Amino acid sequence: GQNIDQPTEMTATEGAIVQINCTYQTSGFNGLFWYQQHAGEAPTFLSYNVLDGLEEKGRFSSFLSRSKGYSYLLLKELQMKDSASYLCAVRDSNYQLIWGAGTKLIIKP
Amino acid sequence: GAVVSQHPSRVICKSGTSVKIECRSLDFQATTMFWYRQFPKKSLMLMATSNEGSKATYEQGVEKDKFLINHASLTLSTLTVTSAHPEDSSFYICSASWGQGHTEAFFGQGTRLTVV
């Protein structure tokens, strides 16, 4: 079956750096997405990786290793507004998005 | 990024009634729309995929007669929850895309359905 694993919850301090990991096992691979979702709201797109390596976008970076079935989202200079759930999703061979359960990130002052 | 509008954002209905949720792509033509359901503290669960002009493809375990999906045009898809029951109360989210390449899914704002 298809499976995406990410930690359920993480806690970090304002101003610090946090890395959220995602491992996946899917039938085929056509890209990996990271989304941010605040409680009661729809997800918003953060990043997309299809080739190995690091994609940087401001305070957020995302890394992919296809051979290891592994990705991480790196958040720098954490702000209180970064408190949210972070969803990892993989697009499989049928171009369907397979979603992880999400990582709830709690930022403390 | 592209804009997807979902309406209504919140709805409360009585058991046994039907509720229609609209999903519109405002600035692009959505060849494919997806409908998700999300329970509290859980991930998105894909309910169905709809392509303009054709019947929706439902995921296993999703009743197509209960969750009616219509994708009448390239900018509009609707989800109708028929004969709603309290267990149908959930957060419903639509997303839209226009191809299979690097096109992230753009999400609507979501609809919080409460059946009383």
PDB file of C-alpha atoms in Angstrom, chain B residues 13-104:
ATOM      1  CA  CYS B  13     -28.519  21.894   8.258  1.00  0.00           C
ATOM      2  CA  LYS B  14     -31.108  19.533   9.691  1.00  0.00           C
ATOM      3  CA  SER B  15     -30.856  15.777   9.402  1.00  0.00           C
ATOM      4  CA  GLY B  16     -32.439  14.495   6.235  1.00  0.00           C
ATOM      5  CA  THR B  17     -31.900  17.621   4.193  1.00  0.00           C
ATOM      6  CA  SER B  18     -29.422  18.103   1.350  1.00  0.00           C
ATOM      7  CA  VAL B  19     -26.590  20.596   1.145  1.00  0.00           C
ATOM      8  CA  LYS B  20     -24.808  21.831  -1.960  1.00  0.00           C
ATOM      9  CA  ILE B  21     -21.223  23.079  -1.858  1.00  0.00           C
ATOM     10  CA  GLU B  22     -19.781  24.990  -4.792  1.00  0.00           C
ATOM     11  CA  CYS B  23     -16.181  25.129  -5.915  1.00  0.00           C
ATOM     12  CA  ARG B  24     -15.132  27.643  -8.548  1.00  0.00           C
ATOM     13  CA  SER B  25     -11.784  28.289 -10.179  1.00  0.00           C
ATOM     14  CA  LEU B  26     -11.753  32.050 -10.662  1.00  0.00           C
ATOM     15  CA  ASP B  27      -8.788  32.694 -12.912  1.00  0.00           C
ATOM     16  CA  PHE B  28      -8.021  29.416 -14.643  1.00  0.00           C
ATOM     17  CA  GLN B  29      -9.764  26.494 -16.259  1.00  0.00           C
ATOM     18  CA  ALA B  30      -9.734  23.521 -13.953  1.00  0.00           C
ATOM     19  CA  THR B  31      -9.625  20.310 -15.914  1.00  0.00           C
ATOM     20  CA  THR B  32      -9.696  18.336 -12.707  1.00  0.00           C
ATOM     21  CA  MET B  33     -11.274  19.047  -9.353  1.00  0.00           C
ATOM     22  CA  PHE B  34     -10.842  17.078  -6.183  1.00  0.00           C
ATOM     23  CA  TRP B  35     -13.119  16.829  -3.191  1.00  0.00           C
ATOM     24  CA  TYR B  36     -11.688  16.078   0.219  1.00  0.00           C
ATOM     25  CA  ARG B  37     -13.081  15.504   3.644  1.00  0.00           C
ATOM     26  CA  GLN B  38     -11.143  16.214   6.807  1.00  0.00           C
ATOM     27  CA  PHE B  39     -11.983  15.174  10.335  1.00  0.00           C
ATOM     28  CA  PRO B  40     -10.538  17.080  13.299  1.00  0.00           C
ATOM     29  CA  LYS B  41      -6.802  16.550  13.708  1.00  0.00           C
ATOM     30  CA  LYS B  42      -6.769  14.176  10.753  1.00  0.00           C
ATOM     31  CA  SER B  43      -5.324  14.465   7.293  1.00  0.00           C
ATOM     32  CA  LEU B  44      -7.182  15.141   4.098  1.00  0.00           C
ATOM     33  CA  MET B  45      -9.167  12.198   2.801  1.00  0.00           C
ATOM     34  CA  LEU B  46      -9.819  12.199  -0.931  1.00  0.00           C
ATOM     35  CA  MET B  47     -13.467  11.521  -1.652  1.00  0.00           C
ATOM     36  CA  ALA B  48     -13.603  11.839  -5.410  1.00  0.00           C
ATOM     37  CA  THR B  49     -11.945  13.213  -8.498  1.00  0.00           C
ATOM     38  CA  SER B  50     -13.982  14.911 -11.163  1.00  0.00           C
ATOM     39  CA  ASN B  51     -13.060  15.851 -14.695  1.00  0.00           C
ATOM     40  CA  GLU B  52     -15.096  18.374 -16.633  1.00  0.00           C
ATOM     41  CA  GLY B  53     -17.861  16.753 -18.623  1.00  0.00           C
ATOM     42  CA  SER B  54     -17.427  13.262 -17.256  1.00  0.00           C
ATOM     43  CA  LYS B  55     -18.583  11.300 -14.228  1.00  0.00           C
ATOM     44  CA  ALA B  56     -16.634  11.632 -11.032  1.00  0.00           C
ATOM     45  CA  THR B  57     -14.360   8.868  -9.851  1.00  0.00           C
ATOM     46  CA  TYR B  58     -15.102   8.006  -6.251  1.00  0.00           C
ATOM     47  CA  GLU B  59     -12.660   6.578  -3.758  1.00  0.00           C
ATOM     48  CA  GLN B  60     -13.391   3.247  -2.171  1.00  0.00           C
ATOM     49  CA  GLY B  61     -15.891   3.537   0.643  1.00  0.00           C
ATOM     50  CA  VAL B  62     -17.397   6.818  -0.544  1.00  0.00           C
ATOM     51  CA  GLU B  63     -21.070   6.510  -1.458  1.00  0.00           C
ATOM     52  CA  LYS B  64     -21.619   8.146  -4.823  1.00  0.00           C
ATOM     53  CA  ASP B  65     -25.374   8.328  -4.300  1.00  0.00           C
ATOM     54  CA  LYS B  66     -24.889  10.217  -1.084  1.00  0.00           C
ATOM     55  CA  PHE B  67     -22.151  12.562  -2.244  1.00  0.00           C
ATOM     56  CA  LEU B  68     -23.232  13.779  -5.662  1.00  0.00           C
ATOM     57  CA  ILE B  69     -20.555  15.524  -7.669  1.00  0.00           C
ATOM     58  CA  ASN B  70     -21.182  17.544 -10.778  1.00  0.00           C
ATOM     59  CA  HIS B  71     -18.398  19.126 -12.829  1.00  0.00           C
ATOM     60  CA  ALA B  72     -20.494  20.982 -15.364  1.00  0.00           C
ATOM     61  CA  SER B  73     -17.870  23.391 -16.622  1.00  0.00           C
ATOM     62  CA  LEU B  74     -14.149  24.055 -16.480  1.00  0.00           C
ATOM     63  CA  THR B  75     -14.687  26.533 -13.665  1.00  0.00           C
ATOM     64  CA  LEU B  76     -17.367  24.955 -11.507  1.00  0.00           C
ATOM     65  CA  SER B  77     -17.801  21.742  -9.572  1.00  0.00           C
ATOM     66  CA  THR B  78     -20.451  21.046  -6.960  1.00  0.00           C
ATOM     67  CA  LEU B  79     -20.709  18.527  -4.158  1.00  0.00           C
ATOM     68  CA  THR B  80     -24.185  17.752  -2.843  1.00  0.00           C
ATOM     69  CA  VAL B  81     -24.493  15.891   0.428  1.00  0.00           C
ATOM     70  CA  THR B  82     -27.884  14.203   0.180  1.00  0.00           C
ATOM     71  CA  SER B  83     -30.030  13.211   3.135  1.00  0.00           C
ATOM     72  CA  ALA B  84     -27.398  14.489   5.525  1.00  0.00           C
ATOM     73  CA  HIS B  85     -26.866  12.858   8.909  1.00  0.00           C
ATOM     74  CA  PRO B  86     -24.873  14.052  11.930  1.00  0.00           C
ATOM     75  CA  GLU B  87     -22.007  11.721  10.991  1.00  0.00           C
ATOM     76  CA  ASP B  88     -21.633  13.696   7.753  1.00  0.00           C
ATOM     77  CA  SER B  89     -20.569  16.708   9.793  1.00  0.00           C
ATOM     78  CA  SER B  90     -17.038  17.485   8.704  1.00  0.00           C
ATOM     79  CA  PHE B  91     -14.763  19.935   6.920  1.00  0.00           C
ATOM     80  CA  TYR B  92     -15.097  19.569   3.146  1.00  0.00           C
ATOM     81  CA  ILE B  93     -12.416  21.019   0.899  1.00  0.00           C
ATOM     82  CA  CYS B  94     -12.174  21.221  -2.863  1.00  0.00           C
ATOM     83  CA  SER B  95      -9.067  21.706  -4.931  1.00  0.00           C
ATOM     84  CA  ALA B  96      -8.494  22.282  -8.590  1.00  0.00           C
ATOM     85  CA  SER B  97      -5.701  21.809 -11.078  1.00  0.00           C
ATOM     86  CA  TRP B  98      -5.273  22.202 -14.793  1.00  0.00           C
ATOM     87  CA  GLY B  99      -2.923  19.439 -15.769  1.00  0.00           C
ATOM     88  CA  GLN B 100      -0.557  16.716 -14.743  1.00  0.00           C
ATOM     89  CA  GLY B 101       2.674  18.661 -14.815  1.00  0.00           C
ATOM     90  CA  HIS B 102       4.017  20.814 -12.066  1.00  0.00           C
ATOM     91  CA  THR B 103       0.676  22.069 -11.001  1.00  0.00           C
ATOM     92  CA  GLU B 104       0.126  22.189  -7.318  1.00  0.00           C
TER      93      GLU B 104
END
